[in-house]
Amino acid sequence: MRERRGDTTSIEVKRASGGVPQLGETLCAFANMPAGGTIILGINEQGGAFTVTGTDDEAALEAGITSQARLSVSPSPQLTSQTVTVEGKRVLLVHVAPLPITERPARFGGSAYLRQSDGAYRMQDHELRMLEVARLHTEEQVSYDLTPAIGLTVEDLDPGLVRSYLATARERDRRLRERTDEEILRRTSVITAQGEPTLAGLYALGDYPQGRYPGLTVTAAVQLRGGEGQPRTRNLQDFTGPLPVLLDDLLGWALTNLDTITGYRADGHMDTVTELPMNAVRELLANALVHRDLGPNTLGMGKGVQVRLTPRALFIQSPGGLRGVALDQLESEEHAQAAVNQRLYQMAKKLRTADGASIIEGEGGGIREVFRSTADRGLPRPQLIDTGVQFKALLWRPERDVMVGPVQFPLPSAQRTEDLATRIVDEVPAPFQTRNGEQVWAVLKKAGPLSFRELQERTALSPAQLRWALREPLLDGIVTMEGGQGDRTTRYRLTPPDVRGPRDGV
């Protein structure tokens, strides 16, 4: 807390020097949180110092807080108290147990509260309706991802993604190998028996799913420190398209806006990487896209996934909380796996991004990989927050500009050295005039057409770096993609000047 200079979603600190503090809203909010929360008395948080002041009469404080919970919060949560010694002074810990989902929400003064950041806030109407739906989920399964997109057909799906999906489905499931395309789409819930795309099918494979469901739009922005009269955000961007395109584009946005840091490779040479491990960023983005709530109280109200890069962290927020797994299970070493949207989850396992990687692996160990990769970089442990109505993941940014000590970075391939030494010095088109674009231009000009993997090997770029370097050239028609997105046989080549689009200018 001293490092954060404030309370957290699950911890409230009070000095309690003047007796029992008023804690009605806090008790109510913790009771409505999936994991409850803890109140610490005997610490002064003023100025972010969190000075240990201690308590004089723990019994009186415990009795007073218990009385507040019983008389002012309904239903009343269970409290567990403990006195510990910190820096030679007694401190009282009061843990507020979460109410069972069937008894939520707890109310204080007629209003229901939830915890957000370092304080309690009054729950909004749509959040209360989401709790009602969560209670319903304990009694019967509600499958929102099976909702039919009435009036749409398979013609509204992206042909390239559909071809790739069908090929992977046949490759991985022998019971589907002899089925027709329509049978596979129907049996895997991409379309209904009437031939209409399901919500999951449209989201995963649709040409423009946001036309029917605007809430599937993802918004990303860099938040600035700016004071009054100064800009608060930059690079604000809305992302649309099916699931693989969203993930590709969001990774490109993150790669562009994250800072880079310098460290030592295993061979003693310096190298530069993004300040956050991109495999951790990818995992958390994919989880947010696939496991977001798709019910009428979120998607139906236009609530989408939000990505923000603040001076302190990259945070990814998705509508809806965890289902079928607790936060401590997700963060533990055990194999914790539960899909909020079961059909969408299975589709995502069969879909690939432009680099040929699956959207999700489906092994349930992705969060452990996030923790491992950030620990390897010496970064603070990522924070996962589940309020029951939204889920937030925070990747903390490093405080130093240059990393010290040995860090294992990928060694550049011999091919990259050769390409850099023999780089084509022709005039590079504007869309390629980026940090990595010139290198991709030179490789394609010399050796194209090439697959995504071949391009990656020859440039030694990460998948996210290569995707972003290709983005504008593809949009401008300077590069042609021969094949479908996610198809391993797809090749990229420079488009002849006489057939390029009007934006090229070359």
Coordinates of C-alpha atoms in Angstrom, one line a residue:
M1 CA 0.0 0.0 0.0
R2 CA 2.9 2.3 0.6
E3 CA 4.1 1.6 -2.9
R4 CA 0.6 2.3 -4.3
R5 CA 0.1 5.3 -1.9
G6 CA -3.5 4.3 -1.3
D7 CA -5.9 1.6 -0.2
T8 CA -6.7 -1.3 -2.6
T9 CA -9.9 -2.9 -3.9
S10 CA -9.8 -5.4 -1.1
I11 CA -8.2 -3.5 1.8
E12 CA -9.4 -0.4 3.7
V13 CA -7.1 1.3 6.2
K14 CA -8.3 3.5 9.1
R15 CA -6.4 5.3 11.9
A16 CA -9.2 4.9 14.3
S17 CA -7.6 7.2 16.8
G18 CA -11.0 8.8 17.7
G19 CA -12.9 5.6 18.3
V20 CA -14.9 3.5 16.0
P21 CA -15.0 5.0 12.5
Q22 CA -18.1 5.0 10.3
L23 CA -17.7 1.9 8.1
G24 CA -21.3 1.2 6.8
E25 CA -20.5 1.8 3.1
T26 CA -17.2 -0.1 3.3
L27 CA -18.8 -3.1 5.1
C28 CA -21.6 -3.2 2.5
A29 CA -19.2 -3.0 -0.4
F30 CA -16.9 -5.8 0.9
A31 CA -20.0 -8.0 1.5
N32 CA -20.9 -7.6 -2.1
M33 CA -17.4 -8.4 -3.5
P34 CA -16.8 -12.0 -4.6
A35 CA -13.8 -12.4 -2.2
G36 CA -14.9 -9.9 0.6
G37 CA -12.3 -7.6 2.0
T38 CA -10.2 -6.6 5.0
I39 CA -10.4 -3.4 7.2
I40 CA -7.1 -2.6 9.0
L41 CA -7.4 -0.2 12.0
G42 CA -4.3 1.4 13.6
I43 CA -2.6 2.8 10.4
N44 CA -2.6 6.4 9.2
E45 CA -2.7 6.5 5.4
Q46 CA -2.2 10.3 5.2
G47 CA 0.1 11.3 2.4
G48 CA 0.6 7.7 1.3
A49 CA 3.0 7.1 4.2
F50 CA 0.8 4.4 5.9
T51 CA 2.3 5.1 9.3
V52 CA 1.6 2.5 12.0
T53 CA -0.1 4.3 14.8
G54 CA -1.6 1.3 16.7
T55 CA -4.9 0.9 18.6
D56 CA -5.7 1.4 22.2
D57 CA -8.8 -0.8 22.7
E58 CA -9.2 -3.5 20.2
A59 CA -12.2 -5.1 22.0
A60 CA -14.2 -1.8 21.8
L61 CA -13.3 -1.3 18.1
E62 CA -14.3 -4.9 17.3
A63 CA -17.6 -4.6 19.1
G64 CA -18.4 -1.3 17.4
I65 CA -17.7 -2.6 13.9
T66 CA -19.7 -5.7 14.6
S67 CA -22.6 -3.6 15.7
Q68 CA -22.5 -1.5 12.6
A69 CA -22.5 -4.6 10.4
R70 CA -25.5 -6.1 12.3
L71 CA -27.6 -2.9 12.6
S72 CA -26.9 -1.0 9.4
V73 CA -26.0 -3.6 6.7
S74 CA -28.6 -6.0 5.4
P75 CA -28.1 -8.9 5.0
S76 CA -25.3 -8.7 7.6
P77 CA -21.9 -10.1 6.6
Q78 CA -19.8 -12.4 8.8
L79 CA -16.8 -10.7 10.4
T80 CA -13.6 -12.2 11.6
S81 CA -11.2 -10.2 13.8
Q82 CA -7.5 -10.6 14.6
T83 CA -5.0 -8.5 16.5
V84 CA -1.4 -8.4 15.2
T85 CA 1.7 -6.5 16.1
V86 CA 3.3 -4.3 13.5
E87 CA 6.5 -2.3 14.2
G88 CA 5.9 -2.9 17.9
K89 CA 2.3 -1.6 17.9
R90 CA -1.1 -3.5 18.0
V91 CA -3.2 -3.4 14.8
L92 CA -6.7 -4.8 14.4
L93 CA -7.6 -6.7 11.2
V94 CA -11.3 -7.2 10.4
H95 CA -12.1 -9.5 7.5
V96 CA -15.5 -9.1 5.9
A97 CA -16.7 -12.4 4.4
P98 CA -18.5 -12.2 1.1
L99 CA -22.2 -12.9 1.1
P100 CA -23.3 -15.9 -1.0
I101 CA -24.4 -14.8 -4.4
T102 CA -28.0 -15.8 -3.6
E103 CA -28.1 -13.2 -0.8
R104 CA -26.5 -10.3 -2.6
P105 CA -26.7 -7.4 -2.7
A106 CA -26.1 -6.2 0.8
R107 CA -27.5 -2.7 1.3
F108 CA -26.6 0.2 3.6
G109 CA -29.0 3.1 4.0
G110 CA -31.2 1.6 1.3
S111 CA -28.4 1.5 -1.3
A112 CA -26.1 -1.3 -2.5
Y113 CA -22.4 -0.6 -2.7
L114 CA -19.3 -2.2 -4.4
R115 CA -15.6 -1.6 -4.0
Q116 CA -13.6 0.2 -6.7
S117 CA -10.0 1.2 -6.4
D118 CA -9.7 2.6 -2.8
G119 CA -13.3 3.4 -2.0
A120 CA -17.0 2.2 -2.1
Y121 CA -19.4 3.4 -4.7
R122 CA -23.1 3.1 -5.1
M123 CA -24.1 0.3 -7.5
Q124 CA -25.9 1.3 -10.7
D125 CA -29.1 -0.2 -12.0
H126 CA -27.4 -2.3 -14.6
E127 CA -25.0 -3.7 -12.1
L128 CA -27.9 -4.7 -9.8
R129 CA -29.5 -6.5 -12.8
M130 CA -26.2 -8.3 -13.4
L131 CA -26.3 -9.6 -9.9
E132 CA -29.8 -10.9 -10.5
V133 CA -28.5 -12.7 -13.6
A134 CA -25.5 -14.1 -11.6
R135 CA -28.0 -15.5 -9.1
L136 CA -29.9 -17.1 -12.0
H137 CA -26.6 -18.7 -13.2
T138 CA -26.4 -20.6 -9.9
E139 CA -29.8 -22.2 -10.6
E140 CA -29.7 -22.7 -14.4
Q141 CA -27.1 -22.1 -17.2
V142 CA -27.8 -19.0 -19.3
S143 CA -25.9 -19.2 -22.6
Y144 CA -25.9 -15.7 -24.1
D145 CA -23.4 -16.6 -26.7
L146 CA -26.0 -18.8 -28.3
T147 CA -28.3 -15.9 -29.0
P148 CA -29.2 -15.9 -32.7
A149 CA -28.3 -12.8 -34.8
I150 CA -31.7 -12.6 -36.3
G151 CA -31.8 -11.5 -40.0
L152 CA -28.1 -12.3 -40.6
T153 CA -26.7 -15.3 -42.6
V154 CA -23.4 -17.0 -43.2
E155 CA -22.8 -14.3 -45.8
D156 CA -22.2 -11.9 -42.9
L157 CA -19.2 -14.0 -41.8
D158 CA -15.6 -13.4 -43.0
P159 CA -14.9 -16.0 -45.7
G160 CA -11.2 -16.2 -44.9
L161 CA -11.7 -16.8 -41.2
V162 CA -14.4 -19.3 -41.9
R163 CA -12.1 -21.3 -44.2
S164 CA -9.4 -21.3 -41.6
Y165 CA -11.8 -22.2 -38.8
L166 CA -13.2 -25.2 -40.8
A167 CA -9.7 -26.5 -41.7
T168 CA -8.7 -26.4 -38.0
A169 CA -11.9 -28.0 -36.8
R170 CA -11.4 -30.9 -39.2
E171 CA -7.7 -31.2 -38.3
R172 CA -8.4 -31.3 -34.5
D173 CA -11.6 -33.3 -34.3
R174 CA -11.9 -36.6 -36.2
R175 CA -15.7 -36.6 -35.8
L176 CA -15.9 -33.5 -37.9
R177 CA -13.5 -34.5 -40.7
E178 CA -16.2 -35.9 -43.0
R179 CA -18.8 -33.3 -42.2
T180 CA -19.9 -30.6 -44.7
D181 CA -19.0 -27.0 -44.0
E182 CA -22.6 -26.2 -43.0
E183 CA -22.7 -29.2 -40.6
I184 CA -19.5 -28.1 -38.9
L185 CA -20.7 -24.5 -38.5
R186 CA -24.0 -25.8 -37.0
R187 CA -22.5 -28.4 -34.7
T188 CA -20.0 -26.0 -33.3
S189 CA -22.7 -23.4 -32.7
V190 CA -21.3 -20.9 -35.2
I191 CA -24.8 -20.8 -36.8
T192 CA -28.2 -22.0 -35.7
A193 CA -30.3 -24.7 -37.3
Q194 CA -32.0 -21.9 -39.2
G195 CA -28.7 -20.8 -40.6
E196 CA -28.4 -17.5 -38.6
P197 CA -25.1 -16.8 -36.9
T198 CA -25.1 -17.1 -33.2
L199 CA -23.7 -14.2 -31.1
A200 CA -20.5 -16.3 -30.5
G201 CA -20.2 -17.1 -34.2
L202 CA -20.7 -13.5 -35.3
Y203 CA -18.2 -12.2 -32.7
A204 CA -15.6 -14.8 -33.6
L205 CA -16.0 -15.0 -37.4
G206 CA -18.2 -12.0 -38.5
D207 CA -17.1 -9.5 -41.1
Y208 CA -18.4 -6.6 -38.9
P209 CA -20.0 -7.9 -35.7
Q210 CA -20.1 -4.4 -34.2
G211 CA -22.9 -3.5 -36.8
R212 CA -25.3 -5.7 -34.8
Y213 CA -23.6 -5.4 -31.4
P214 CA -21.9 -2.0 -30.9
G215 CA -20.8 -3.1 -27.5
L216 CA -18.3 -5.5 -29.1
T217 CA -16.2 -2.4 -30.0
V218 CA -13.0 -2.1 -27.9
T219 CA -11.7 1.3 -26.9
A220 CA -8.1 2.0 -26.0
A221 CA -6.4 5.2 -25.0
V222 CA -3.3 6.6 -23.3
Q223 CA -4.2 8.5 -20.1
L224 CA -2.1 11.6 -19.4
R225 CA -1.3 13.2 -16.1
G226 CA -2.5 16.6 -17.5
G227 CA -4.1 19.0 -15.1
E228 CA -6.8 21.5 -15.7
G229 CA -7.0 22.7 -19.3
Q230 CA -4.6 20.1 -20.5
P231 CA -5.3 17.0 -22.6
R232 CA -6.3 13.9 -20.6
T233 CA -5.9 11.3 -23.3
R234 CA -4.0 10.6 -26.5
N235 CA -4.1 7.9 -29.1
L236 CA -7.8 7.2 -28.3
Q237 CA -9.0 4.6 -30.7
D238 CA -12.0 2.3 -31.3
F239 CA -11.3 -1.2 -32.5
T240 CA -13.8 -3.2 -34.6
G241 CA -13.9 -6.5 -36.4
P242 CA -14.0 -10.2 -35.4
L243 CA -12.1 -11.7 -32.5
P244 CA -8.8 -12.4 -34.3
V245 CA -8.7 -8.9 -35.8
L246 CA -9.4 -7.2 -32.5
L247 CA -6.6 -9.1 -30.8
D248 CA -4.1 -8.3 -33.6
D249 CA -5.0 -4.6 -33.7
L250 CA -5.0 -4.2 -29.9
L251 CA -1.5 -5.8 -29.7
G252 CA -0.3 -3.4 -32.4
W253 CA -1.7 -0.5 -30.4
A254 CA 0.0 -1.6 -27.3
L255 CA 3.3 -2.1 -29.1
T256 CA 3.1 1.4 -30.5
N257 CA 2.3 3.1 -27.2
L258 CA 4.4 1.1 -24.7
D259 CA 7.9 2.4 -24.0
T260 CA 11.0 0.4 -24.6
I261 CA 13.6 -0.6 -22.1
T262 CA 17.3 -1.7 -22.5
G263 CA 18.8 -4.7 -20.9
Y264 CA 21.6 -7.3 -21.2
R265 CA 21.2 -10.4 -23.3
A266 CA 22.7 -13.7 -22.2
D267 CA 25.7 -13.0 -24.5
G268 CA 26.5 -9.7 -22.7
H269 CA 25.3 -7.4 -25.5
M270 CA 22.6 -4.8 -24.9
D271 CA 19.1 -5.2 -26.5
T272 CA 15.9 -3.3 -26.4
V273 CA 12.4 -4.7 -25.7
T274 CA 9.0 -3.3 -24.8
E275 CA 8.6 -2.3 -21.1
L276 CA 6.0 -5.0 -20.5
P277 CA 6.3 -8.6 -21.7
M278 CA 4.1 -8.8 -24.8
N279 CA 3.1 -12.4 -24.0
A280 CA 1.5 -11.2 -20.8
V281 CA -0.2 -8.4 -22.6
R282 CA -1.5 -10.8 -25.2
E283 CA -2.8 -13.3 -22.6
L284 CA -4.8 -10.6 -20.7
L285 CA -6.2 -9.1 -23.9
A286 CA -7.3 -12.5 -25.2
N287 CA -8.9 -13.3 -21.8
A288 CA -10.8 -10.0 -21.7
L289 CA -12.1 -10.5 -25.3
V290 CA -13.2 -14.1 -24.9
H291 CA -14.5 -14.1 -21.3
R292 CA -16.3 -10.8 -21.3
D293 CA -20.0 -10.9 -20.3
L294 CA -22.3 -11.0 -23.4
G295 CA -25.6 -10.5 -21.5
P296 CA -28.2 -7.8 -22.1
N297 CA -27.1 -5.8 -19.1
T298 CA -23.6 -5.3 -20.6
L299 CA -23.5 -6.0 -24.3
G300 CA -27.1 -4.9 -24.6
M301 CA -26.2 -1.6 -23.0
G302 CA -23.2 -1.0 -25.2
K303 CA -20.6 -1.8 -22.5
G304 CA -17.3 -3.0 -24.1
V305 CA -13.8 -3.9 -23.2
Q306 CA -11.7 -0.9 -22.2
V307 CA -7.9 -0.7 -22.4
R308 CA -6.0 2.2 -20.8
L309 CA -2.3 2.9 -20.5
T310 CA -1.7 5.2 -17.5
P311 CA 1.6 6.5 -16.2
R312 CA 1.7 3.6 -13.8
A313 CA 0.1 0.6 -15.5
L314 CA -1.6 -0.9 -18.4
F315 CA -5.1 -1.9 -17.4
I316 CA -7.6 -4.0 -19.2
Q317 CA -11.2 -3.9 -18.0
S318 CA -14.0 -6.2 -19.2
P319 CA -17.7 -6.3 -18.4
G320 CA -18.8 -9.1 -16.1
G321 CA -16.9 -11.0 -13.3
L322 CA -15.5 -14.5 -13.0
R323 CA -17.8 -17.5 -13.3
G324 CA -17.1 -21.0 -12.0
V325 CA -13.7 -20.1 -10.6
A326 CA -12.6 -17.9 -7.7
L327 CA -9.9 -15.3 -8.0
D328 CA -7.5 -17.1 -5.6
Q329 CA -7.9 -20.2 -7.7
L330 CA -7.1 -18.3 -10.9
E331 CA -3.9 -16.9 -9.2
S332 CA -2.8 -20.2 -7.7
E333 CA -0.6 -22.9 -9.2
E334 CA -3.5 -25.3 -9.6
H335 CA -5.1 -25.9 -12.9
A336 CA -8.0 -23.4 -12.8
Q337 CA -10.2 -23.2 -15.9
A338 CA -13.7 -22.0 -16.4
A339 CA -15.3 -20.4 -19.5
V340 CA -17.8 -17.7 -19.2
N341 CA -18.9 -18.1 -22.9
Q342 CA -18.4 -21.8 -23.6
R343 CA -19.2 -21.8 -27.3
L344 CA -17.1 -18.7 -28.0
Y345 CA -14.3 -20.2 -25.9
Q346 CA -14.2 -23.4 -28.1
M347 CA -14.3 -21.3 -31.3
A348 CA -11.4 -19.2 -30.0
K349 CA -9.3 -22.4 -29.6
K350 CA -9.7 -23.0 -33.3
L351 CA -8.9 -19.5 -34.5
R352 CA -5.5 -18.0 -35.2
T353 CA -4.1 -14.5 -35.4
A354 CA -2.1 -13.4 -38.4
D355 CA 1.1 -15.0 -37.1
G356 CA -0.6 -18.4 -36.9
A357 CA -0.9 -18.5 -33.1
S358 CA -4.2 -19.7 -31.5
I359 CA -6.3 -17.0 -29.9
I360 CA -6.2 -19.1 -26.7
E361 CA -4.6 -22.4 -26.0
G362 CA -7.3 -23.6 -23.6
E363 CA -4.9 -25.2 -21.1
G364 CA -5.8 -22.9 -18.2
G365 CA -2.3 -21.8 -17.4
G366 CA -2.2 -18.5 -19.1
I367 CA -2.4 -16.4 -15.9
R368 CA 0.5 -18.3 -14.4
E369 CA 2.5 -17.4 -17.5
V370 CA 1.5 -13.7 -17.0
F371 CA 2.9 -13.9 -13.4
R372 CA 6.0 -15.7 -14.5
S373 CA 6.9 -13.4 -17.4
T374 CA 6.5 -10.2 -15.3
A375 CA 8.5 -11.8 -12.5
D376 CA 11.3 -12.6 -14.9
R377 CA 11.4 -8.9 -15.8
G378 CA 11.6 -7.8 -12.2
L379 CA 8.2 -6.1 -12.5
P380 CA 5.6 -6.0 -9.6
R381 CA 3.1 -8.8 -9.6
P382 CA 0.1 -8.0 -11.8
Q383 CA -3.1 -7.2 -10.0
L384 CA -6.4 -9.0 -10.9
I385 CA -9.6 -7.5 -9.6
D386 CA -13.0 -9.2 -9.7
T387 CA -16.0 -7.2 -8.5
G388 CA -18.6 -9.6 -9.7
V389 CA -19.8 -7.1 -12.4
Q390 CA -16.5 -6.3 -14.0
F391 CA -13.0 -7.8 -14.2
K392 CA -9.8 -5.7 -14.3
A393 CA -6.2 -6.7 -14.9
L394 CA -3.3 -4.3 -14.2
L395 CA 0.2 -4.8 -15.5
W396 CA 2.5 -2.4 -13.6
R397 CA 5.0 -0.4 -15.7
P398 CA 8.7 -0.3 -14.6
E399 CA 9.9 2.8 -12.8
R400 CA 13.4 2.8 -14.4
D401 CA 14.2 3.7 -18.0
V402 CA 17.1 1.2 -18.2
M403 CA 17.1 -2.3 -16.8
V404 CA 20.2 -3.4 -15.1
G405 CA 21.4 -7.0 -14.6
P406 CA 21.3 -9.9 -17.1
V407 CA 18.0 -10.3 -18.8
Q408 CA 17.4 -13.1 -21.3
F409 CA 16.5 -11.5 -24.6
P410 CA 16.1 -13.4 -27.9
L411 CA 19.3 -13.3 -29.9
P412 CA 19.0 -11.8 -33.4
S413 CA 19.1 -14.3 -36.2
A414 CA 21.9 -14.5 -38.7
Q415 CA 19.4 -13.8 -41.4
R416 CA 18.4 -10.5 -39.7
T417 CA 22.1 -9.4 -39.7
E418 CA 22.4 -10.3 -43.4
D419 CA 19.2 -8.4 -44.3
L420 CA 20.3 -5.3 -42.3
A421 CA 23.7 -5.4 -44.0
T422 CA 22.2 -5.7 -47.5
R423 CA 19.1 -3.5 -46.9
I424 CA 17.6 -2.1 -50.1
V425 CA 18.2 1.6 -50.2
D426 CA 15.4 2.4 -52.6
E427 CA 12.9 5.1 -51.5
V428 CA 10.7 3.5 -48.9
P429 CA 6.9 4.1 -49.2
A430 CA 5.4 6.2 -46.4
P431 CA 3.4 3.4 -44.7
F432 CA 6.7 1.5 -44.2
Q433 CA 8.5 4.5 -42.6
T434 CA 8.1 3.2 -39.1
R435 CA 10.5 1.7 -36.6
N436 CA 10.3 -1.8 -38.1
G437 CA 8.6 -1.0 -41.4
E438 CA 11.8 -0.4 -43.4
Q439 CA 13.2 -3.7 -42.4
V440 CA 10.0 -5.6 -43.5
W441 CA 10.0 -3.6 -46.8
A442 CA 13.6 -4.6 -47.5
V443 CA 12.9 -8.3 -46.8
L444 CA 9.8 -8.4 -49.0
K445 CA 11.5 -6.5 -51.8
K446 CA 14.4 -9.0 -51.8
A447 CA 12.7 -12.3 -51.0
G448 CA 8.9 -12.0 -51.2
P449 CA 6.4 -13.5 -51.2
L450 CA 6.8 -14.9 -47.7
S451 CA 4.6 -16.4 -45.0
F452 CA 4.2 -14.6 -41.7
R453 CA 6.6 -17.1 -40.0
E454 CA 9.2 -16.7 -42.7
L455 CA 8.9 -12.9 -42.4
Q456 CA 9.3 -13.2 -38.7
E457 CA 12.4 -15.4 -39.0
R458 CA 14.1 -13.1 -41.5
T459 CA 13.4 -9.9 -39.5
A460 CA 13.7 -11.3 -36.0
L461 CA 10.7 -9.2 -35.1
S462 CA 8.1 -10.4 -32.5
P463 CA 4.7 -11.3 -33.9
A464 CA 3.2 -8.1 -32.5
Q465 CA 5.9 -6.0 -34.0
L466 CA 5.5 -7.6 -37.4
R467 CA 1.7 -7.3 -37.4
W468 CA 2.0 -3.6 -36.7
A469 CA 4.6 -3.1 -39.4
L470 CA 2.3 -4.8 -41.9
R471 CA -0.9 -3.0 -40.8
E472 CA -0.6 0.3 -42.8
P473 CA 1.0 -1.2 -45.9
L474 CA -1.9 -3.8 -46.1
L475 CA -4.5 -1.0 -45.7
D476 CA -2.8 1.1 -48.3
G477 CA -2.5 -1.8 -50.8
I478 CA 1.3 -1.7 -50.9
V479 CA 1.4 -5.2 -49.5
T480 CA -1.0 -8.0 -50.8
M481 CA -2.0 -10.8 -48.5
E482 CA -2.5 -14.0 -50.6
G483 CA -4.8 -16.2 -48.5
G484 CA -6.9 -15.9 -45.4
Q485 CA -6.1 -14.4 -42.0
G486 CA -4.8 -17.1 -39.7
D487 CA -4.1 -19.5 -42.6
R488 CA -0.6 -20.9 -42.3
T489 CA -0.3 -21.0 -46.1
T490 CA -1.0 -17.3 -46.5
R491 CA 1.8 -15.3 -48.1
Y492 CA 2.7 -11.6 -48.1
R493 CA 4.2 -9.8 -51.2
L494 CA 4.7 -6.3 -52.4
T495 CA 1.9 -5.1 -54.7
P496 CA 3.1 -4.0 -58.2
P497 CA 3.0 -0.2 -58.4
D498 CA 0.6 -0.3 -61.4
V499 CA -2.1 -2.0 -59.3
R500 CA -1.8 -0.3 -56.0
G501 CA -4.6 1.7 -54.4
P502 CA -5.0 5.5 -54.6
R503 CA -3.6 6.1 -51.1
D504 CA -0.2 4.6 -51.8
G505 CA 1.4 7.6 -53.5
V506 CA 4.3 5.5 -54.9

